[in-house]
Amino acid sequence: MPELPHVQTGPDASPEEAAAARDRLGASEDILVGMRGLLGGMGEGNNPTGLFVREGTFTIGPQRHHRTGFHTPPTHVPLYLDEVPDVAIHSAVFHNAYCSPPDRRRETFKLTRLVDRVKAHNGHTAPWAACWLLGDTNEMPSPHGELVPTIDWSSPEITDDVHRLHRAEQLPDGSWRSYTNFDDIMLAAGMHDAARWAAHHGQLNAMAATAGRARPEQGGPVRLDRELMDSFSVQGVEYVCVIDMSGLSDHDLVVIDLSRRKLVEALLRQTIRPLAKWSDQPLLPMPALLSRQQFVSMGPGQPLLVPPRVS
C-alpha cells in the first residue's frame, strides 16, 4: 500500500487521533482476514506506506526502518517461506517523491541497498536473499518495450505546468523528455519488472496503465506503479493483471500471482538460474501499438494492441 494516510499519525497528533488511526489499522486487518499490517514511518508527506502480509503464507522477520533520505519512508519487512527458512525475501513498499526528480533518483539508489543483498550476478554463495520492491515510482517507465504510449509533454492539452516539471525535463531544443531514473537504475542493477516478465510470456495487458486516466491535464494514462523482483524470484511469476479502481482510488490495483513451487526453487538456487538483465536484451517484439490519441479514448480493461487487420 503506497499510501495509507488514515492509519498512522505524526508527532503532533492528539491521543484521540492516534487511537483512531490504530483502530483503522485494526479494522483493515479484520477485513483482510489473516493479514498483518505493518507501517513505514511518517515522512514529509501525509501518505505513509504500509504492507499487509498473510501470516499463514510467510514468516515475518523484524521490520527494518529507513528514517532518513526518503520523502516517504518505505515499509521494509523481510519475509520467509517455511521451505527456505534461511533465505530472506526483502520486501519493501515505497512511494518515491512526487515533486522532486533529484530526490526520486536518490531514493532509488538508496533502495538498491536491498538489491545488493541478492548477490545474483557476482558469484557469491549463501547467505543470499530475494528482493521485492513494490510501489509508486512517480516516474514514467523506460520506454523500450512499453505498450502504453509515451506522453507528449509538448501537447497543448497538458496544462498542469508544475506537474510536467515534476515528471519531465526540458531539453535544449525546447522538447521535453520523461524522467525514467527509477527504471534506468533498477533494470541496470539486475532487477526485473513483474509486468514486463508477464508480458514477455504473452500477458500483454499486464503492462496496462495504472494511473492518470482522469487527469488529461497531466498527460493522461501512465504506468506509474511498478513491481520489481530479483532475477531469480521473478521467474516464479505466473500471472499479472491490473484491476480498475475508478471511484475508489486514483491508482489501479496490480495483482501478481506466483507459483510457490517455483519461488521455493528460486530461493534455493538449485534449478533456477538468474536471468540476463532486461537492460541488456530486447523485451518484446514490437507489436502494432495504439497511438496516444487512440489509447486515451479507450476505457479501462480494453486490449492494449490494435486488432490485426483482416484482408
PDB file of N, CA, C and O in Angstrom, residues 139-171:
ATOM      1  N   GLU A 139       7.318   8.119 -11.757  1.00  0.00           N
ATOM      2  CA  GLU A 139       8.080   8.354 -12.984  1.00  0.00           C
ATOM      3  C   GLU A 139       7.552   7.460 -14.101  1.00  0.00           C
ATOM      4  O   GLU A 139       6.958   6.410 -13.854  1.00  0.00           O
ATOM      5  N   MET A 140       7.832   7.875 -15.320  1.00  0.00           N
ATOM      6  CA  MET A 140       7.480   7.063 -16.476  1.00  0.00           C
ATOM      7  C   MET A 140       8.397   5.846 -16.530  1.00  0.00           C
ATOM      8  O   MET A 140       9.552   5.902 -16.102  1.00  0.00           O
ATOM      9  N   PRO A 141       7.925   4.738 -17.083  1.00  0.00           N
ATOM     10  CA  PRO A 141       8.807   3.581 -17.264  1.00  0.00           C
ATOM     11  C   PRO A 141       9.794   3.810 -18.394  1.00  0.00           C
ATOM     12  O   PRO A 141       9.584   4.674 -19.268  1.00  0.00           O
ATOM     13  N   SER A 142      10.867   3.047 -18.382  1.00  0.00           N
ATOM     14  CA  SER A 142      11.790   3.067 -19.512  1.00  0.00           C
ATOM     15  C   SER A 142      11.005   2.724 -20.772  1.00  0.00           C
ATOM     16  O   SER A 142      10.275   1.734 -20.801  1.00  0.00           O
ATOM     17  N   PRO A 143      11.081   3.509 -21.835  1.00  0.00           N
ATOM     18  CA  PRO A 143      10.145   3.358 -22.958  1.00  0.00           C
ATOM     19  C   PRO A 143      10.313   2.096 -23.783  1.00  0.00           C
ATOM     20  O   PRO A 143       9.362   1.658 -24.438  1.00  0.00           O
ATOM     21  N   HIS A 144      11.477   1.471 -23.763  1.00  0.00           N
ATOM     22  CA  HIS A 144      11.683   0.316 -24.626  1.00  0.00           C
ATOM     23  C   HIS A 144      10.761  -0.835 -24.232  1.00  0.00           C
ATOM     24  O   HIS A 144      10.772  -1.288 -23.087  1.00  0.00           O
ATOM     25  N   GLY A 145       9.939  -1.291 -25.173  1.00  0.00           N
ATOM     26  CA  GLY A 145       9.051  -2.404 -24.919  1.00  0.00           C
ATOM     27  C   GLY A 145       7.764  -2.043 -24.220  1.00  0.00           C
ATOM     28  O   GLY A 145       6.930  -2.906 -23.994  1.00  0.00           O
ATOM     29  N   GLU A 146       7.563  -0.765 -23.850  1.00  0.00           N
ATOM     30  CA  GLU A 146       6.320  -0.378 -23.196  1.00  0.00           C
ATOM     31  C   GLU A 146       5.169  -0.360 -24.202  1.00  0.00           C
ATOM     32  O   GLU A 146       5.356  -0.050 -25.383  1.00  0.00           O
ATOM     33  N   LEU A 147       3.973  -0.672 -23.732  1.00  0.00           N
ATOM     34  CA  LEU A 147       2.798  -0.723 -24.586  1.00  0.00           C
ATOM     35  C   LEU A 147       1.868   0.467 -24.393  1.00  0.00           C
ATOM     36  O   LEU A 147       1.077   0.774 -25.281  1.00  0.00           O
ATOM     37  N   VAL A 148       1.938   1.126 -23.247  1.00  0.00           N
ATOM     38  CA  VAL A 148       1.192   2.372 -23.067  1.00  0.00           C
ATOM     39  C   VAL A 148       1.962   3.476 -23.791  1.00  0.00           C
ATOM     40  O   VAL A 148       3.143   3.690 -23.522  1.00  0.00           O
ATOM     41  N   PRO A 149       1.327   4.168 -24.730  1.00  0.00           N
ATOM     42  CA  PRO A 149       2.056   5.195 -25.486  1.00  0.00           C
ATOM     43  C   PRO A 149       2.650   6.256 -24.570  1.00  0.00           C
ATOM     44  O   PRO A 149       2.071   6.627 -23.551  1.00  0.00           O
ATOM     45  N   THR A 150       3.836   6.733 -24.943  1.00  0.00           N
ATOM     46  CA  THR A 150       4.507   7.755 -24.145  1.00  0.00           C
ATOM     47  C   THR A 150       3.746   9.074 -24.217  1.00  0.00           C
ATOM     48  O   THR A 150       3.044   9.363 -25.196  1.00  0.00           O
ATOM     49  N   ILE A 151       3.892   9.864 -23.182  1.00  0.00           N
ATOM     50  CA  ILE A 151       3.222  11.167 -23.127  1.00  0.00           C
ATOM     51  C   ILE A 151       3.985  12.177 -23.963  1.00  0.00           C
ATOM     52  O   ILE A 151       5.213  12.270 -23.891  1.00  0.00           O
ATOM     53  N   ASP A 152       3.255  12.943 -24.756  1.00  0.00           N
ATOM     54  CA  ASP A 152       3.828  14.070 -25.480  1.00  0.00           C
ATOM     55  C   ASP A 152       3.698  15.295 -24.579  1.00  0.00           C
ATOM     56  O   ASP A 152       2.638  15.929 -24.504  1.00  0.00           O
ATOM     57  N   TRP A 153       4.777  15.610 -23.888  1.00  0.00           N
ATOM     58  CA  TRP A 153       4.716  16.683 -22.902  1.00  0.00           C
ATOM     59  C   TRP A 153       4.569  18.065 -23.538  1.00  0.00           C
ATOM     60  O   TRP A 153       4.300  19.045 -22.828  1.00  0.00           O
ATOM     61  N   SER A 154       4.749  18.150 -24.860  1.00  0.00           N
ATOM     62  CA  SER A 154       4.563  19.427 -25.547  1.00  0.00           C
ATOM     63  C   SER A 154       3.123  19.633 -25.997  1.00  0.00           C
ATOM     64  O   SER A 154       2.799  20.680 -26.570  1.00  0.00           O
ATOM     65  N   SER A 155       2.260  18.661 -25.748  1.00  0.00           N
ATOM     66  CA  SER A 155       0.871  18.758 -26.183  1.00  0.00           C
ATOM     67  C   SER A 155       0.167  19.924 -25.495  1.00  0.00           C
ATOM     68  O   SER A 155       0.324  20.122 -24.283  1.00  0.00           O
ATOM     69  N   PRO A 156      -0.620  20.707 -26.246  1.00  0.00           N
ATOM     70  CA  PRO A 156      -1.360  21.814 -25.614  1.00  0.00           C
ATOM     71  C   PRO A 156      -2.412  21.335 -24.625  1.00  0.00           C
ATOM     72  O   PRO A 156      -2.917  22.127 -23.818  1.00  0.00           O
ATOM     73  N   GLU A 157      -2.766  20.041 -24.665  1.00  0.00           N
ATOM     74  CA  GLU A 157      -3.744  19.522 -23.720  1.00  0.00           C
ATOM     75  C   GLU A 157      -3.168  19.412 -22.305  1.00  0.00           C
ATOM     76  O   GLU A 157      -3.919  19.300 -21.338  1.00  0.00           O
ATOM     77  N   ILE A 158      -1.851  19.409 -22.185  1.00  0.00           N
ATOM     78  CA  ILE A 158      -1.220  19.351 -20.868  1.00  0.00           C
ATOM     79  C   ILE A 158      -1.098  20.778 -20.347  1.00  0.00           C
ATOM     80  O   ILE A 158      -0.264  21.566 -20.805  1.00  0.00           O
ATOM     81  N   THR A 159      -1.940  21.097 -19.389  1.00  0.00           N
ATOM     82  CA  THR A 159      -1.994  22.457 -18.849  1.00  0.00           C
ATOM     83  C   THR A 159      -1.432  22.569 -17.446  1.00  0.00           C
ATOM     84  O   THR A 159      -1.303  23.677 -16.920  1.00  0.00           O
ATOM     85  N   ASP A 160      -1.104  21.437 -16.822  1.00  0.00           N
ATOM     86  CA  ASP A 160      -0.526  21.454 -15.477  1.00  0.00           C
ATOM     87  C   ASP A 160       0.990  21.570 -15.616  1.00  0.00           C
ATOM     88  O   ASP A 160       1.719  20.577 -15.668  1.00  0.00           O
ATOM     89  N   ASP A 161       1.470  22.807 -15.672  1.00  0.00           N
ATOM     90  CA  ASP A 161       2.892  23.047 -15.917  1.00  0.00           C
ATOM     91  C   ASP A 161       3.769  22.539 -14.778  1.00  0.00           C
ATOM     92  O   ASP A 161       4.885  22.065 -15.009  1.00  0.00           O
ATOM     93  N   VAL A 162       3.291  22.639 -13.555  1.00  0.00           N
ATOM     94  CA  VAL A 162       4.101  22.192 -12.412  1.00  0.00           C
ATOM     95  C   VAL A 162       4.246  20.674 -12.451  1.00  0.00           C
ATOM     96  O   VAL A 162       5.337  20.133 -12.225  1.00  0.00           O
ATOM     97  N   HIS A 163       3.154  19.974 -12.759  1.00  0.00           N
ATOM     98  CA  HIS A 163       3.231  18.512 -12.854  1.00  0.00           C
ATOM     99  C   HIS A 163       4.214  18.095 -13.946  1.00  0.00           C
ATOM    100  O   HIS A 163       5.009  17.167 -13.751  1.00  0.00           O
ATOM    101  N   ARG A 164       4.164  18.774 -15.086  1.00  0.00           N
ATOM    102  CA  ARG A 164       5.100  18.449 -16.171  1.00  0.00           C
ATOM    103  C   ARG A 164       6.540  18.644 -15.715  1.00  0.00           C
ATOM    104  O   ARG A 164       7.424  17.822 -16.022  1.00  0.00           O
ATOM    105  N   LEU A 165       6.787  19.684 -14.950  1.00  0.00           N
ATOM    106  CA  LEU A 165       8.133  19.930 -14.433  1.00  0.00           C
ATOM    107  C   LEU A 165       8.568  18.822 -13.476  1.00  0.00           C
ATOM    108  O   LEU A 165       9.758  18.496 -13.397  1.00  0.00           O
ATOM    109  N   HIS A 166       7.620  18.236 -12.767  1.00  0.00           N
ATOM    110  CA  HIS A 166       7.936  17.125 -11.860  1.00  0.00           C
ATOM    111  C   HIS A 166       8.272  15.843 -12.601  1.00  0.00           C
ATOM    112  O   HIS A 166       9.019  15.001 -12.095  1.00  0.00           O
ATOM    113  N   ARG A 167       7.704  15.653 -13.792  1.00  0.00           N
ATOM    114  CA  ARG A 167       7.790  14.361 -14.475  1.00  0.00           C
ATOM    115  C   ARG A 167       8.686  14.357 -15.706  1.00  0.00           C
ATOM    116  O   ARG A 167       8.988  13.278 -16.225  1.00  0.00           O
ATOM    117  N   ALA A 168       9.068  15.512 -16.221  1.00  0.00           N
ATOM    118  CA  ALA A 168       9.860  15.555 -17.455  1.00  0.00           C
ATOM    119  C   ALA A 168      10.842  16.718 -17.392  1.00  0.00           C
ATOM    120  O   ALA A 168      10.618  17.701 -16.685  1.00  0.00           O
ATOM    121  N   GLU A 169      11.928  16.580 -18.150  1.00  0.00           N
ATOM    122  CA  GLU A 169      12.917  17.653 -18.223  1.00  0.00           C
ATOM    123  C   GLU A 169      12.881  18.275 -19.610  1.00  0.00           C
ATOM    124  O   GLU A 169      12.684  17.584 -20.619  1.00  0.00           O
ATOM    125  N   GLN A 170      13.080  19.587 -19.641  1.00  0.00           N
ATOM    126  CA  GLN A 170      13.093  20.285 -20.915  1.00  0.00           C
ATOM    127  C   GLN A 170      14.508  20.273 -21.476  1.00  0.00           C
ATOM    128  O   GLN A 170      15.465  20.647 -20.787  1.00  0.00           O
ATOM    129  N   LEU A 171      14.627  19.856 -22.726  1.00  0.00           N
ATOM    130  CA  LEU A 171      15.919  19.735 -23.381  1.00  0.00           C
ATOM    131  C   LEU A 171      16.303  21.055 -24.044  1.00  0.00           C
ATOM    132  O   LEU A 171      15.455  21.949 -24.211  1.00  0.00           O
TER     133      LEU A 171
END
